[in-house]
Amino acid sequence: MIIIGERINGMFSDVKKAIAEKKKEVIQDLAAKQTVAGASYLDVNVGTAAADQAGTMQWLVETIQAGCPTPLCLDSQKPDVIAAGLKVADTSRGILLNSSPLNKKSDEEVLDKYIEMAEQAGPDGKLIALTMDKNGVPQDVDTRVALAAEIVSKAMEKGFTAERLFIDPIILPVNVPNAQKQPLNVLMAMDQIKYLADPAPHIVMGLSNISQGTNERSLINRIFLAMALSHGCDAAIMEVLDKDMMNVVATAEMLMNKQIYSDSFLKAYKAR
Amino acid sequence: MAVPEVTDSFSGCVNKVTLGATSQAGGTRTSTVTVGGARNVVYGGSREDAGEKPVIAMDVLDSYSSGDDWPAVLLEPYKDVLNDPAAWAKKCVEQFGAEILCLKFEAIHPDKGDKDADHAVGVTKQVLQAVGVPLILWGCGNDEKDNQIMPKVSEAAKGENCLVGTVTEDNYKSLTAIALADSHHLITEAPLDINIAKQVNILVLDMGFPLEKIVTFQATGALGYGIEYSYSIQERQRLAALGGDKMMAMPVICDAGYESWRVKEAKLEDAPGWGDVKERGPAWETVTAMCLLQAGADIVRMRHPKAVETVKGFINQIWQ
């Protein structure tokens, strides 16, 4: 699966502090550790504290790239922040833009902008699109799938192939009132999203969101990851530094016959 | 209807392995052999994706004994050299065009002569002196005897960049350590089991042996005797390699010679409906080798010169 390391995000206090104090070594250390742990991409989110979001994005991108070859996942709901990051990003190693809804009240064309930016980033420019529109996050299965279908067809009209597209069916915290049926709804939506194109679009999720505010965060994340992988999810923004979590990835891939079994399959996965 | 052109591309590839060390590389070989490097399934993709040409390794025994039980048709080409491995090796290279030889230490086996390390080391040195092609040094399959003798054989060929083997899940430490010390390549063996094949590679890697210097071997089956299992395992290994599984990205060696010549269809003389045994035996070995090549084998061990010639012609035609 495609693993996107979530730690370089201004919402985490250590990253927030590092941004405020321009402490490069904290960011570079997180980049290196996540890479060793098995991240295929490193998510880069400036958070909400920085006044100059575009400038902070550029500082983060340059700081990470200075010592780490892992492709980046530029994470912002603001196209100009993404564009600023793209200006300094080395896109030849691949890049993922995260993320755009189908449309917004304030910006009907937001998806077009993100697709164009991903397209301009070269053949390995990829995009995460959310099953969400100006009406907000859907609660049911059908609306999620309908939005995903619109996203896929819009991308294809623009010549942006499904292989470069990651659909995020949006997982909500399980402890929010009335949200407990959402995990199952997301899985049922995944079952259908994978048939929207051939080859299928990737299916990604912001995994840690499901356990926000709960006890047993790691356990909830791990179990839901295993469930989602069996429903066609093939990418997640997640805590790669959680060893138990990475063991779930290795085991799920082995059980789904994506990795050949050996008695040391956990070790084999790490060394892959 | 036109045949659709189906192409697929993969992220991974089979490792490339070069055997033999010339004087420039600190050895005494006059030629080297490079195999592997495929970036697609056999016959798939473009010519460049096919990687290096597979190669036939002709078997030379350290000493032939009646216990080896070769049929008359197979003994015939070697009758003058059966107990002179240097002359046998020379014959394979000079008369039959072998590019690489597999020196098989049968006679060290407790049931086939129980010869000692001095014998094995002597044979290794003689053969190295007699021919300039790279060598595969293959033990007898008895763990105790192999652990006792093969490290000395490895040492005697130090610097020649040979392919030594085999190591298994239950017996890998001695030979892996010495192959590492003597800078040889290593054969990891599994009993027709892809999971164990992967496990042996991991165990060997754990000892610090580089994955890029491993060639894998699955106990092969001959035509009519389970070759389909060999075929599907090799195919699965190739697909895993192409999918980027580094533990499965090694070139593959198969044994068509030994397996073919022990089946009755290859050697039974009194079988009127089966055709002339002189043709039948080599044909059995030929077809077995060709099946394994199509499954993705990179090195095929063979015995009969006639079969070798036919299969070589096939390789040259396909991988030209």
CSV table of C-alpha atoms in Angstrom, one decimal, chain A residues 78-84 86 95 97 110-122 125 160 164:
chain,number,residue,atom,x,y,z
A,78,LYS,CA,-5.8,26.6,-0.1
A,79,PRO,CA,-4.7,26.3,-3.7
A,80,ASP,CA,-2.2,29.2,-3.3
A,81,VAL,CA,-0.5,27.5,-0.5
A,82,ILE,CA,-0.1,24.3,-2.6
A,83,ALA,CA,1.1,26.4,-5.5
A,84,ALA,CA,3.7,28.1,-3.3
A,86,LEU,CA,5.1,23.4,-5.8
A,95,ILE,CA,4.4,14.6,-5.7
A,97,LEU,CA,-1.4,17.2,-3.8
A,110,VAL,CA,-11.4,24.4,-7.0
A,111,LEU,CA,-11.0,20.8,-8.4
A,112,ASP,CA,-10.0,22.1,-11.8
A,113,LYS,CA,-7.3,24.2,-10.1
A,114,TYR,CA,-5.9,21.2,-8.2
A,115,ILE,CA,-6.0,19.0,-11.3
A,116,GLU,CA,-4.1,21.6,-13.3
A,117,MET,CA,-1.4,21.9,-10.6
A,118,ALA,CA,-1.0,18.1,-10.4
A,119,GLU,CA,-0.8,17.9,-14.2
A,120,GLN,CA,1.8,20.6,-14.3
A,121,ALA,CA,3.9,18.9,-11.7
A,122,GLY,CA,4.9,16.3,-14.3
A,125,GLY,CA,2.1,14.5,-10.1
A,160,PHE,CA,-5.9,13.2,-15.8
A,164,ARG,CA,-3.0,9.6,-10.7
